[in-house]
One Martini backbone bead per residue (centre of mass of N, CA, C, O) as a GRO file, in nm:
protein
  525
    1MET     BB    1   5.639   0.603   8.525
    2GLU     BB    2   5.918   0.682   8.372
    3ASP     BB    3   6.105   0.982   8.343
    4LYS     BB    4   6.213   1.057   8.009
    5THR     BB    5   6.484   1.276   8.073
    6THR     BB    6   6.689   1.500   7.999
    7THR     BB    7   7.026   1.603   8.057
    8THR     BB    8   7.273   1.829   8.135
    9PRO     BB    9   7.513   1.915   7.948
   10THR     BB   10   7.868   1.805   8.023
   11ARG     BB   11   8.182   1.865   8.057
   12GLN     BB   12   8.454   1.717   8.161
   13ASN     BB   13   8.484   1.914   8.423
   14GLY     BB   14   8.174   1.967   8.493
   15GLU     BB   15   8.081   2.181   8.318
   16SER     BB   16   7.811   2.355   8.231
   17ILE     BB   17   7.708   2.476   7.941
   18LEU     BB   18   7.494   2.682   8.056
   19ASP     BB   19   7.783   2.846   8.183
   20VAL     BB   20   7.846   2.975   7.940
   21LYS     BB   21   7.861   3.214   7.754
   22ASN     BB   22   7.786   3.026   7.474
   23PRO     BB   23   7.545   2.849   7.404
   24PRO     BB   24   7.374   2.603   7.260
   25LEU     BB   25   7.060   2.659   7.139
   26LYS     BB   26   6.954   2.314   7.088
   27VAL     BB   27   6.917   2.270   7.350
   28LYS     BB   28   6.759   2.012   7.568
   29THR     BB   29   6.570   2.054   7.861
   30GLY     BB   30   6.448   1.865   8.144
   31LEU     BB   31   6.168   1.926   8.333
   32ARG     BB   32   6.027   1.961   8.681
   33THR     BB   33   5.721   2.021   8.779
   34PRO     BB   34   5.412   2.069   8.932
   35GLY     BB   35   5.240   2.020   8.668
   36SER     BB   36   5.524   1.900   8.470
   37ASN     BB   37   5.657   1.794   8.216
   38VAL     BB   38   5.938   1.941   8.055
   39HIS     BB   39   6.052   2.120   7.776
   40VAL     BB   40   6.373   2.307   7.676
   41GLU     BB   41   6.407   2.566   7.435
   42TRP     BB   42   6.649   2.736   7.256
   43ALA     BB   43   6.613   3.069   7.060
   44ALA     BB   44   6.758   3.242   6.798
   45MET     BB   45   6.705   3.549   6.772
   46GLU     BB   46   6.769   3.521   6.443
   47THR     BB   47   6.475   3.388   6.416
   48GLU     BB   48   6.323   3.543   6.631
   49GLN     BB   49   6.039   3.772   6.631
   50THR     BB   50   6.025   3.930   6.975
   51THR     BB   51   5.847   4.050   7.231
   52ARG     BB   52   5.732   4.226   7.567
   53THR     BB   53   5.640   4.485   7.359
   54GLY     BB   54   5.358   4.516   7.182
   55GLY     BB   55   5.222   4.775   7.215
   56LEU     BB   56   5.439   4.950   7.038
   57VAL     BB   57   5.282   4.992   6.781
   58TYR     BB   58   5.121   5.183   6.844
   59PHE     BB   59   5.303   5.389   6.955
   60ALA     BB   60   5.424   5.419   6.693
   61GLN     BB   61   5.219   5.543   6.521
   62PHE     BB   62   5.169   5.775   6.681
   63LEU     BB   63   5.476   5.906   6.630
   64GLU     BB   64   5.432   5.889   6.317
   65ALA     BB   65   5.225   6.087   6.291
   66THR     BB   66   5.330   6.342   6.458
   67GLY     BB   67   5.658   6.327   6.455
   68PHE     BB   68   5.831   6.320   6.686
   69PHE     BB   69   6.079   6.105   6.665
   70SER     BB   70   6.193   6.216   6.385
   71ARG     BB   71   6.237   6.519   6.500
   72TRP     BB   72   6.414   6.439   6.710
   73VAL     BB   73   6.659   6.276   6.520
   74GLU     BB   74   6.715   6.525   6.344
   75SER     BB   75   6.795   6.742   6.507
   76CYS     BB   76   7.003   6.625   6.613
   77PRO     BB   77   7.357   6.684   6.672
   78LEU     BB   78   7.463   6.413   6.632
   79THR     BB   79   7.817   6.306   6.546
   80TYR     BB   80   8.017   6.106   6.303
   81GLU     BB   81   8.328   5.991   6.176
   82SER     BB   82   8.285   5.699   6.192
   83ASN     BB   83   8.201   5.376   6.053
   84ASN     BB   84   8.118   5.248   6.334
   85ALA     BB   85   7.912   5.394   6.416
   86PRO     BB   86   7.636   5.484   6.549
   87LEU     BB   87   7.287   5.542   6.473
   88LYS     BB   88   7.130   5.817   6.551
   89ARG     BB   89   6.851   5.660   6.590
   90ASP     BB   90   6.946   5.391   6.784
   91VAL     BB   91   7.037   5.560   7.013
   92LEU     BB   92   6.717   5.732   7.051
   93GLY     BB   93   6.560   5.418   7.064
   94THR     BB   94   6.689   5.299   7.288
   95ILE     BB   95   6.632   5.504   7.506
   96LEU     BB   96   6.337   5.489   7.463
   97LEU     BB   97   6.315   5.204   7.552
   98SER     BB   98   6.424   5.202   7.804
   99VAL     BB   99   6.206   5.397   7.943
  100LEU     BB  100   5.961   5.239   7.860
  101ASN     BB  101   6.059   4.982   8.053
  102GLY     BB  102   6.166   5.128   8.350
  103HIS     BB  103   6.434   5.237   8.352
  104ASP     BB  104   6.756   5.350   8.553
  105ARG     BB  105   6.981   5.240   8.388
  106TYR     BB  106   7.254   5.155   8.164
  107ALA     BB  107   7.259   4.859   8.197
  108HIS     BB  108   6.972   4.779   8.089
  109ILE     BB  109   6.989   4.782   7.815
  110THR     BB  110   7.108   4.505   7.766
  111ALA     BB  111   6.801   4.390   7.735
  112LEU     BB  112   6.760   4.468   7.445
  113ARG     BB  113   6.974   4.339   7.229
  114GLY     BB  114   6.719   4.114   7.135
  115ASP     BB  115   6.487   4.330   7.023
  116ALA     BB  116   6.422   4.365   6.747
  117LEU     BB  117   6.130   4.436   6.670
  118SER     BB  118   6.122   4.715   6.831
  119SER     BB  119   6.384   4.806   6.647
  120GLU     BB  120   6.183   4.817   6.366
  121LEU     BB  121   5.961   5.016   6.436
  122LEU     BB  122   6.164   5.249   6.456
  123GLY     BB  123   6.388   5.233   6.265
  124MET     BB  124   6.615   5.013   6.329
  125LYS     BB  125   6.944   4.831   6.300
  126ALA     BB  126   7.030   4.875   6.618
  127VAL     BB  127   7.143   4.807   6.964
  128PRO     BB  128   7.328   4.961   7.164
  129SER     BB  129   7.513   5.006   7.399
  130GLU     BB  130   7.574   5.164   7.701
  131ASP     BB  131   7.838   5.325   7.610
  132SER     BB  132   7.713   5.452   7.339
  133VAL     BB  133   7.525   5.636   7.495
  134ARG     BB  134   7.688   5.784   7.694
  135ARG     BB  135   7.893   5.899   7.461
  136ALA     BB  136   7.683   6.062   7.321
  137LEU     BB  137   7.604   6.245   7.527
  138GLN     BB  138   7.841   6.343   7.568
  139LYS     BB  139   7.925   6.470   7.276
  140ILE     BB  140   7.653   6.676   7.301
  141VAL     BB  141   7.766   6.834   7.537
  142LYS     BB  142   8.041   6.921   7.400
  143ASP     BB  143   7.979   7.016   7.103
  144HIS     BB  144   7.690   7.114   7.216
  145PRO     BB  145   7.655   7.387   7.396
  146GLY     BB  146   7.342   7.497   7.436
  147SER     BB  147   7.142   7.346   7.316
  148ASP     BB  148   6.804   7.371   7.139
  149TRP     BB  149   6.685   7.072   7.079
  150MET     BB  150   6.484   7.010   7.327
  151ASP     BB  151   6.299   7.268   7.297
  152LYS     BB  152   6.187   7.196   7.042
  153ASN     BB  153   6.056   6.937   7.146
  154PHE     BB  154   5.847   7.073   7.345
  155GLU     BB  155   5.704   7.277   7.160
  156ALA     BB  156   5.558   7.052   6.979
  157LEU     BB  157   5.324   7.040   7.210
  158HIS     BB  158   5.224   7.321   7.235
  159GLU     BB  159   5.007   7.280   6.955
  160GLY     BB  160   4.699   7.351   7.042
  161LEU     BB  161   4.725   7.414   7.390
  162LEU     BB  162   4.820   7.679   7.484
  163GLU     BB  163   4.552   7.831   7.373
  164GLU     BB  164   4.422   7.720   7.639
  165PRO     BB  165   4.310   7.719   7.959
  166TRP     BB  166   4.581   7.761   8.179
  167VAL     BB  167   4.821   7.605   8.477
  168MET     BB  168   5.121   7.678   8.633
  169ASP     BB  169   5.334   7.447   8.768
  170LEU     BB  170   5.529   7.435   9.028
  171ASP     BB  171   5.865   7.220   9.138
  172THR     BB  172   6.071   7.034   9.373
  173THR     BB  173   6.327   6.759   9.357
  174VAL     BB  174   6.486   6.508   9.500
  175LYS     BB  175   6.826   6.345   9.398
  176GLN     BB  176   6.998   6.113   9.489
  177LEU     BB  177   7.334   6.005   9.586
  178TYR     BB  178   7.630   5.760   9.567
  179GLY     BB  179   7.871   5.985   9.454
  180ARG     BB  180   8.112   6.169   9.291
  181GLN     BB  181   7.927   6.359   9.138
  182GLU     BB  182   7.839   6.646   9.012
  183GLY     BB  183   7.668   6.835   9.245
  184ALA     BB  184   7.736   6.645   9.490
  185VAL     BB  185   7.565   6.827   9.769
  186ALA     BB  186   7.448   6.869  10.056
  187GLY     BB  187   7.096   6.940  10.135
  188TYR     BB  188   6.804   6.908  10.101
  189ASN     BB  189   6.679   6.600  10.266
  190PRO     BB  190   6.400   6.431  10.393
  191ALA     BB  191   6.486   6.153  10.371
  192LYS     BB  192   6.839   6.182  10.374
  193PRO     BB  193   6.999   6.357  10.584
  194GLY     BB  194   7.350   6.448  10.389
  195ARG     BB  195   7.294   6.363  10.147
  196PRO     BB  196   7.365   6.352   9.828
  197SER     BB  197   7.254   6.587   9.562
  198HIS     BB  198   6.996   6.650   9.304
  199VAL     BB  199   6.801   6.931   9.174
  200TYR     BB  200   6.448   6.958   9.044
  201HIS     BB  201   6.337   7.219   8.813
  202SER     BB  202   5.976   7.227   8.742
  203PHE     BB  203   5.725   7.249   8.505
  204TRP     BB  204   5.363   7.269   8.450
  205VAL     BB  205   5.073   7.127   8.322
  206ALA     BB  206   4.762   7.137   8.458
  207ARG     BB  207   4.610   6.827   8.452
  208LEU     BB  208   4.782   6.694   8.216
  209ARG     BB  209   5.100   6.625   8.276
  210LEU     BB  210   5.292   6.841   8.156
  211CYS     BB  211   5.627   6.917   8.072
  212LEU     BB  212   5.835   7.174   8.003
  213GLY     BB  213   6.063   7.127   8.214
  214VAL     BB  214   6.427   7.085   8.319
  215LYS     BB  215   6.629   7.171   8.603
  216VAL     BB  216   6.998   7.054   8.725
  217ARG     BB  217   7.095   7.079   9.054
  218PRO     BB  218   7.244   7.095   9.273
  219GLY     BB  219   7.188   6.990   9.642
  220ASN     BB  220   7.208   7.333   9.743
  221GLU     BB  221   6.984   7.496   9.509
  222ASN     BB  222   6.663   7.412   9.637
  223ALA     BB  223   6.585   7.695   9.593
  224SER     BB  224   6.333   7.850   9.373
  225VAL     BB  225   6.524   8.071   9.261
  226TYR     BB  226   6.678   7.886   9.081
  227GLY     BB  227   6.387   7.857   8.860
  228LEU     BB  228   6.343   8.176   8.764
  229GLY     BB  229   6.492   8.167   8.508
  230HIS     BB  230   6.362   7.930   8.337
  231VAL     BB  231   6.070   8.087   8.339
  232LEU     BB  232   6.139   8.375   8.234
  233GLU     BB  233   6.248   8.244   7.966
  234TRP     BB  234   6.000   8.116   7.870
  235LEU     BB  235   5.784   8.352   7.861
  236ASN     BB  236   5.994   8.534   7.649
  237ARG     BB  237   5.974   8.291   7.402
  238HIS     BB  238   5.632   8.289   7.448
  239PRO     BB  239   5.362   8.432   7.353
  240VAL     BB  240   5.059   8.557   7.529
  241GLU     BB  241   4.897   8.314   7.430
  242GLN     BB  242   5.042   8.078   7.605
  243HIS     BB  243   4.988   8.187   7.865
  244PRO     BB  244   4.921   8.159   8.171
  245LEU     BB  245   4.682   8.254   8.395
  246PHE     BB  246   4.864   8.110   8.636
  247ILE     BB  247   5.088   8.080   8.908
  248ARG     BB  248   5.165   7.766   9.099
  249GLY     BB  249   5.282   7.711   9.463
  250ASP     BB  250   5.400   7.658   9.725
  251VAL     BB  251   5.610   7.771   9.999
  252GLY     BB  252   5.886   7.804   9.837
  253PHE     BB  253   5.716   8.054   9.642
  254GLY     BB  254   5.664   8.262   9.861
  255THR     BB  255   5.837   8.485   9.731
  256GLN     BB  256   5.978   8.789   9.649
  257ASN     BB  257   6.158   8.700   9.384
  258TRP     BB  258   5.888   8.620   9.268
  259MET     BB  259   5.646   8.815   9.308
  260ALA     BB  260   5.858   9.059   9.170
  261ALA     BB  261   5.886   8.913   8.874
  262LEU     BB  262   5.605   8.895   8.812
  263GLU     BB  263   5.468   9.174   8.850
  264GLN     BB  264   5.697   9.289   8.636
  265ALA     BB  265   5.557   9.053   8.415
  266ARG     BB  266   5.249   9.060   8.439
  267LYS     BB  267   5.175   8.794   8.633
  268PHE     BB  268   5.010   8.530   8.787
  269TYR     BB  269   4.921   8.425   9.121
  270LEU     BB  270   4.979   8.116   9.377
  271PHE     BB  271   5.059   8.109   9.717
  272LYS     BB  272   5.195   7.942   9.969
  273LEU     BB  273   5.250   8.004  10.322
  274ARG     BB  274   5.404   7.994  10.559
  275GLN     BB  275   5.401   7.963  10.949
  276THR     BB  276   5.488   8.235  11.078
  277ALA     BB  277   5.487   8.462  11.286
  278LYS     BB  278   5.343   8.657  11.159
  279VAL     BB  279   5.118   8.449  11.019
  280LYS     BB  280   5.010   8.409  11.305
  281GLU     BB  281   4.928   8.687  11.371
  282LEU     BB  282   4.723   8.696  11.169
  283ILE     BB  283   4.540   8.479  11.272
  284LYS     BB  284   4.472   8.618  11.486
  285LEU     BB  285   4.341   8.902  11.406
  286VAL     BB  286   4.112   8.725  11.226
  287GLU     BB  287   3.968   8.591  11.470
  288ILE     BB  288   3.903   8.877  11.642
  289ARG     BB  289   3.693   8.967  11.370
  290GLY     BB  290   3.516   8.728  11.258
  291GLU     BB  291   3.550   8.731  10.907
  292TRP     BB  292   3.381   8.472  10.805
  293LYS     BB  293   3.360   8.236  10.539
  294ASP     BB  294   3.247   8.006  10.330
  295SER     BB  295   3.354   7.715  10.190
  296THR     BB  296   3.474   7.448  10.068
  297GLY     BB  297   3.516   7.159  10.235
  298ASN     BB  298   3.499   7.298  10.541
  299TRP     BB  299   3.588   7.588  10.480
  300GLN     BB  300   3.725   7.899  10.599
  301CYS     BB  301   3.716   8.271  10.486
  302CYS     BB  302   3.993   8.516  10.488
  303GLU     BB  303   4.051   8.879  10.411
  304ALA     BB  304   4.383   9.024  10.368
  305ARG     BB  305   4.658   9.218  10.462
  306LEU     BB  306   5.028   9.201  10.371
  307ARG     BB  307   5.367   9.238  10.538
  308LEU     BB  308   5.667   9.123  10.531
  309SER     BB  309   5.964   9.075  10.540
  310GLY     BB  310   6.135   9.169  10.264
  311TRP     BB  311   5.887   9.308  10.147
  312THR     BB  312   5.765   9.581   9.917
  313ARG     BB  313   5.466   9.497   9.978
  314GLN     BB  314   5.152   9.444   9.973
  315ARG     BB  315   4.904   9.146  10.004
  316ARG     BB  316   4.699   8.946   9.898
  317VAL     BB  317   4.523   8.745  10.164
  318ALA     BB  318   4.412   8.405  10.217
  319VAL     BB  319   4.256   8.240  10.548
  320TYR     BB  320   4.217   7.950  10.610
  321ARG     BB  321   3.984   7.715  10.798
  322ARG     BB  322   3.939   7.400  10.984
  323LEU     BB  323   3.793   7.135  11.146
  324HIS     BB  324   3.990   6.879  11.355
  325ALA     BB  325   4.098   6.622  11.456
  326LYS     BB  326   4.257   6.534  11.734
  327LYS     BB  327   4.497   6.351  11.896
  328PRO     BB  328   4.486   6.187  12.176
  329PRO     BB  329   4.662   6.095  12.386
  330ALA     BB  330   4.787   5.760  12.489
  331ARG     BB  331   4.567   5.760  12.748
  332GLU     BB  332   4.301   5.868  12.611
  333GLN     BB  333   4.291   5.661  12.381
  334ALA     BB  334   4.256   5.391  12.597
  335CYS     BB  335   3.975   5.492  12.687
  336LEU     BB  336   3.825   5.507  12.384
  337THR     BB  337   3.913   5.182  12.343
  338GLY     BB  338   3.891   5.016  12.633
  339GLY     BB  339   4.127   5.023  12.806
  340ASN     BB  340   4.256   5.143  13.044
  341GLN     BB  341   4.055   5.321  13.313
  342ASP     BB  342   4.287   5.426  13.493
  343GLY     BB  343   4.270   5.764  13.496
  344CYS     BB  344   4.037   5.883  13.321
  345LEU     BB  345   3.890   6.108  13.149
  346ALA     BB  346   3.594   6.280  13.122
  347LEU     BB  347   3.428   6.259  12.820
  348ASP     BB  348   3.406   6.580  12.802
  349ILE     BB  349   3.658   6.657  12.794
  350LEU     BB  350   3.760   6.510  12.541
  351GLU     BB  351   3.556   6.659  12.364
  352GLU     BB  352   3.651   6.944  12.400
  353ASP     BB  353   3.970   6.855  12.309
  354ALA     BB  354   3.940   6.749  11.998
  355LEU     BB  355   3.934   6.996  11.845
  356SER     BB  356   4.083   7.185  11.579
  357TRP     BB  357   4.253   7.423  11.375
  358GLU     BB  358   4.297   7.450  11.027
  359TYR     BB  359   4.562   7.584  10.838
  360ALA     BB  360   4.570   7.826  10.594
  361VAL     BB  361   4.792   8.019  10.337
  362TYR     BB  362   4.746   8.294  10.068
  363VAL     BB  363   4.888   8.421   9.802
  364THR     BB  364   4.812   8.679   9.613
  365ASN     BB  365   4.633   8.862   9.234
  366LEU     BB  366   4.400   8.764   9.239
  367ASP     BB  367   4.031   8.831   9.133
  368TYR     BB  368   3.939   8.600   9.287
  369ASP     BB  369   3.706   8.466   9.465
  370LEU     BB  370   3.789   8.380   9.779
  371ALA     BB  371   3.660   8.092   9.783
  372ASP     BB  372   3.811   7.984   9.596
  373ILE     BB  373   4.151   7.984   9.619
  374GLY     BB  374   4.148   7.682   9.766
  375GLY     BB  375   4.057   7.524   9.480
  376LEU     BB  376   4.291   7.607   9.326
  377TYR     BB  377   4.515   7.476   9.471
  378ASP     BB  378   4.430   7.195   9.555
  379GLN     BB  379   4.496   7.118   9.204
  380ARG     BB  380   4.823   7.091   9.260
  381GLY     BB  381   4.828   6.771   9.399
  382ASP     BB  382   4.882   6.641   9.170
  383ASN     BB  383   5.156   6.709   9.086
  384GLU     BB  384   5.277   6.479   9.292
  385ASN     BB  385   5.229   6.235   9.086
  386CYS     BB  386   5.429   6.274   8.912
  387TYR     BB  387   5.719   6.257   9.062
  388ASP     BB  388   5.647   5.968   9.163
  389GLU     BB  389   5.657   5.861   8.864
  390LEU     BB  390   5.932   5.948   8.755
  391LYS     BB  391   6.117   5.843   8.993
  392ASN     BB  392   6.003   5.517   8.998
  393HIS     BB  393   5.887   5.478   8.650
  394TRP     BB  394   6.122   5.672   8.464
  395GLY     BB  395   6.451   5.732   8.582
  396TRP     BB  396   6.519   5.975   8.783
  397GLY     BB  397   6.680   5.802   8.993
  398GLY     BB  398   6.842   5.776   8.779
  399PHE     BB  399   7.104   5.791   8.506
  400THR     BB  400   7.416   5.819   8.637
  401VAL     BB  401   7.672   6.061   8.611
  402LYS     BB  402   7.959   6.276   8.654
  403ASP     BB  403   7.785   6.491   8.491
  404LEU     BB  404   7.569   6.742   8.465
  405GLN     BB  405   7.456   6.737   8.171
  406ARG     BB  406   7.392   6.486   8.133
  407SER     BB  407   7.188   6.495   8.377
  408GLU     BB  408   7.006   6.706   8.220
  409LEU     BB  409   6.984   6.541   7.946
  410MET     BB  410   6.810   6.282   8.062
  411ALA     BB  411   6.585   6.413   8.206
  412ASN     BB  412   6.445   6.555   7.960
  413ILE     BB  413   6.402   6.321   7.787
  414VAL     BB  414   6.254   6.128   7.964
  415VAL     BB  415   6.007   6.354   7.997
  416LEU     BB  416   5.935   6.338   7.716
  417ILE     BB  417   5.857   6.066   7.678
  418TYR     BB  418   5.641   6.106   7.900
  419ASN     BB  419   5.470   6.264   7.723
  420TRP     BB  420   5.410   6.095   7.512
  421TRP     BB  421   5.278   5.877   7.628
  422SER     BB  422   5.061   6.060   7.830
  423VAL     BB  423   4.914   6.132   7.572
  424PHE     BB  424   4.848   5.827   7.440
  425VAL     BB  425   4.677   5.738   7.691
  426LYS     BB  426   4.449   5.966   7.645
  427PHE     BB  427   4.341   5.879   7.363
  428VAL     BB  428   4.294   5.600   7.446
  429ASP     BB  429   4.211   5.671   7.773
  430GLY     BB  430   4.012   5.952   7.830
  431GLU     BB  431   3.871   5.866   8.155
  432VAL     BB  432   4.139   5.802   8.246
  433ALA     BB  433   4.423   5.857   8.485
  434ARG     BB  434   4.734   5.699   8.397
  435GLU     BB  435   4.978   5.563   8.492
  436ALA     BB  436   5.255   5.319   8.473
  437ILE     BB  437   5.146   5.106   8.678
  438THR     BB  438   4.896   5.065   8.422
  439SER     BB  439   4.961   5.130   8.132
  440ARG     BB  440   5.185   4.910   8.082
  441PRO     BB  441   4.971   4.652   8.126
  442LEU     BB  442   4.772   4.764   7.922
  443LEU     BB  443   4.927   4.885   7.638
  444LEU     BB  444   5.252   4.704   7.649
  445ASN     BB  445   5.288   4.449   7.812
  446HIS     BB  446   5.291   4.238   7.532
  447VAL     BB  447   5.330   3.986   7.378
  448ALA     BB  448   5.530   3.910   7.044
  449ARG     BB  449   5.500   3.847   6.714
  450ALA     BB  450   5.658   3.784   6.389
  451VAL     BB  451   5.501   3.765   6.059
  452THR     BB  452   5.595   3.587   5.752
  453HIS     BB  453   5.391   3.625   5.462
  454GLN     BB  454   5.457   3.738   5.141
  455SER     BB  455   5.592   4.003   5.238
  456ARG     BB  456   5.421   4.013   5.518
  457LYS     BB  457   5.406   4.174   5.818
  458THR     BB  458   5.305   4.025   6.159
  459VAL     BB  459   5.173   4.109   6.463
  460ARG     BB  460   5.141   3.919   6.724
  461LEU     BB  461   4.920   3.932   7.018
  462PHE     BB  462   4.975   3.846   7.360
  463CYS     BB  463   4.701   3.867   7.624
  464ILE     BB  464   4.704   3.821   7.999
  465HIS     BB  465   4.493   4.002   8.071
  466GLY     BB  466   4.170   4.049   8.179
  467LEU     BB  467   4.097   4.304   7.981
  468ILE     BB  468   4.134   4.257   7.695
  469GLU     BB  469   3.893   4.376   7.550
  470THR     BB  470   3.927   4.686   7.613
  471ILE     BB  471   4.204   4.700   7.500
  472LYS     BB  472   4.144   4.617   7.217
  473THR     BB  473   3.926   4.840   7.179
  474LYS     BB  474   4.109   5.090   7.254
  475LEU     BB  475   4.334   5.057   7.027
  476GLU     BB  476   4.155   5.034   6.769
  477LYS     BB  477   4.042   5.311   6.782
  478ALA     BB  478   4.289   5.463   6.780
  479ALA     BB  479   4.412   5.341   6.508
  480GLY     BB  480   4.159   5.425   6.349
  481LEU     BB  481   4.224   5.727   6.355
  482LEU     BB  482   4.501   5.752   6.271
  483SER     BB  483   4.469   5.643   5.984
  484LEU     BB  484   4.250   5.831   5.880
  485TRP     BB  485   4.411   6.075   5.891
  486MET     BB  486   4.690   5.964   5.724
  487SER     BB  487   4.503   5.921   5.448
  488SER     BB  488   4.450   6.167   5.399
  489SER     BB  489   4.448   6.359   5.084
  490ALA     BB  490   4.473   6.636   5.270
  491GLU     BB  491   4.737   6.844   5.245
  492GLN     BB  492   4.680   6.993   5.549
  493LEU     BB  493   4.714   6.671   5.690
  494ASN     BB  494   4.964   6.638   5.880
  495GLY     BB  495   5.134   6.634   6.194
  496GLY     BB  496   5.008   6.895   6.302
  497ASN     BB  497   4.698   6.816   6.253
  498ILE     BB  498   4.709   6.562   6.407
  499TRP     BB  499   4.764   6.674   6.651
  500GLY     BB  500   4.526   6.883   6.700
  501ARG     BB  501   4.335   6.607   6.704
  502ILE     BB  502   4.422   6.525   6.967
  503ILE     BB  503   4.408   6.731   7.165
  504ALA     BB  504   4.109   6.782   7.131
  505HIS     BB  505   4.031   6.477   7.216
  506ILE     BB  506   4.145   6.519   7.490
  507LEU     BB  507   4.002   6.773   7.609
  508GLN     BB  508   3.729   6.655   7.641
  509ASN     BB  509   3.826   6.554   7.956
  510HIS     BB  510   4.076   6.766   7.982
  511GLN     BB  511   4.133   7.017   8.189
  512THR     BB  512   4.332   7.258   8.273
  513VAL     BB  513   4.115   7.412   8.410
  514GLY     BB  514   3.898   7.498   8.680
  515GLY     BB  515   3.625   7.587   8.582
  516GLY     BB  516   3.600   7.900   8.506
  517ALA     BB  517   3.778   8.071   8.250
  518ARG     BB  518   3.991   8.351   8.304
  519CYS     BB  519   4.117   8.654   8.281
  520PRO     BB  520   4.248   8.839   8.552
  521PRO     BB  521   4.297   9.101   8.674
  522LEU     BB  522   4.542   9.301   8.789
  523LEU     BB  523   4.642   9.402   9.114
  524SER     BB  524   4.673   9.640   9.272
  525GLY     BB  525   4.896   9.798   9.522
   0.00000   0.00000   0.00000
């Protein structure tokens, strides 16, 4: 049977109407697909309220219950004099939507211009352009340098959380740059040596994956000492009751500057040491002594005292070792795998040389049992996942502008929204720690359409995920709890009280520190 499909209309010069900037939206196009013949009709965005992030309706309820978004908007120092300027809520809401959608370029904001439903859920009037967002951030850093606006919004997350025992994780990461931005200089860059970069210094609440702040430095300021002032400032700004049990970092933080500063502030620390020449001498010494005791994970441990060059005093050191298989040379590997047998060594010689010792050395002023030190440090490995997630799924690898101040402001905005979303995901699905690559398809990326009938608006969600029943159950359960708490008639049940209940709910499944939490005594010199 003849296919009676319409053809694409064209102008007299042969140019397709669909190629022009503003095509008529009522044009119907017939398309032949492997499954069937279909007609395509474009709908004007003014007549249809749809979005591909329908799960935002639940997240918007979370933001309303906690007051995070409204407080962030109201405290923002952005002001305009022109009547044609965008609203403050519109600018910040657009950034929120862009970051939630996984954007890492300001140019991606254009993809949100027709999402009227998402903007309405956040109380926005319109979605401004990418240029308006860039200029707004520039106006904030220019008119209000040194503003504590972002610090106050980070601290809103601390209420009811930091009073529990917790550990502070320290780390840095490198952001590669490809232009002539301020601070784009060559420094330590393991991925692309010699490439200009920025360095992000940040500190975290361990296990909960909550970032407490980030400082953006030029690429040649990758040393850990450039983040020391930020941490000390944070400690001085908060009461002792909110301070961590101890501060943990990798080999970059096991330096005299960090340890002396924390000792002076009477704070506890646990750092890994580089295996320098003197550290290797210590390993040889403890091997001769042979005073090893069993620890977890096939590790053996031994305690010692060490004073490296540049250190002002001796400090407690924990040396760990374990046997691990050593990869044989290529020639021996061929023998073991049944390859060329010519010239193969005897099997007993291979077995004798197949194992070697792996060492790890830690410096600390904690009075924990020696066998627990290695396990406490190993928990820090979870923090590496946060950097991978933020750089690859949350925009830390993008949103690049010329000046360093805007780059730092945007980095903090991204991580603040990341914190909000992380808490929301843990509240909805507290049994599993989910990253954006799985949490967005589960809880956010569902097509939705708004339908209004008799002045009542209904948002219809269309979920194509295979776990639709699980998703619906978890979201509805979380929404029911929030609705119950928000509708309570008790006067004291404000946003802060609801946040306290959310934190209590999360901490049932997520501990901020492993093992029995206690505040250890500070070791003497």
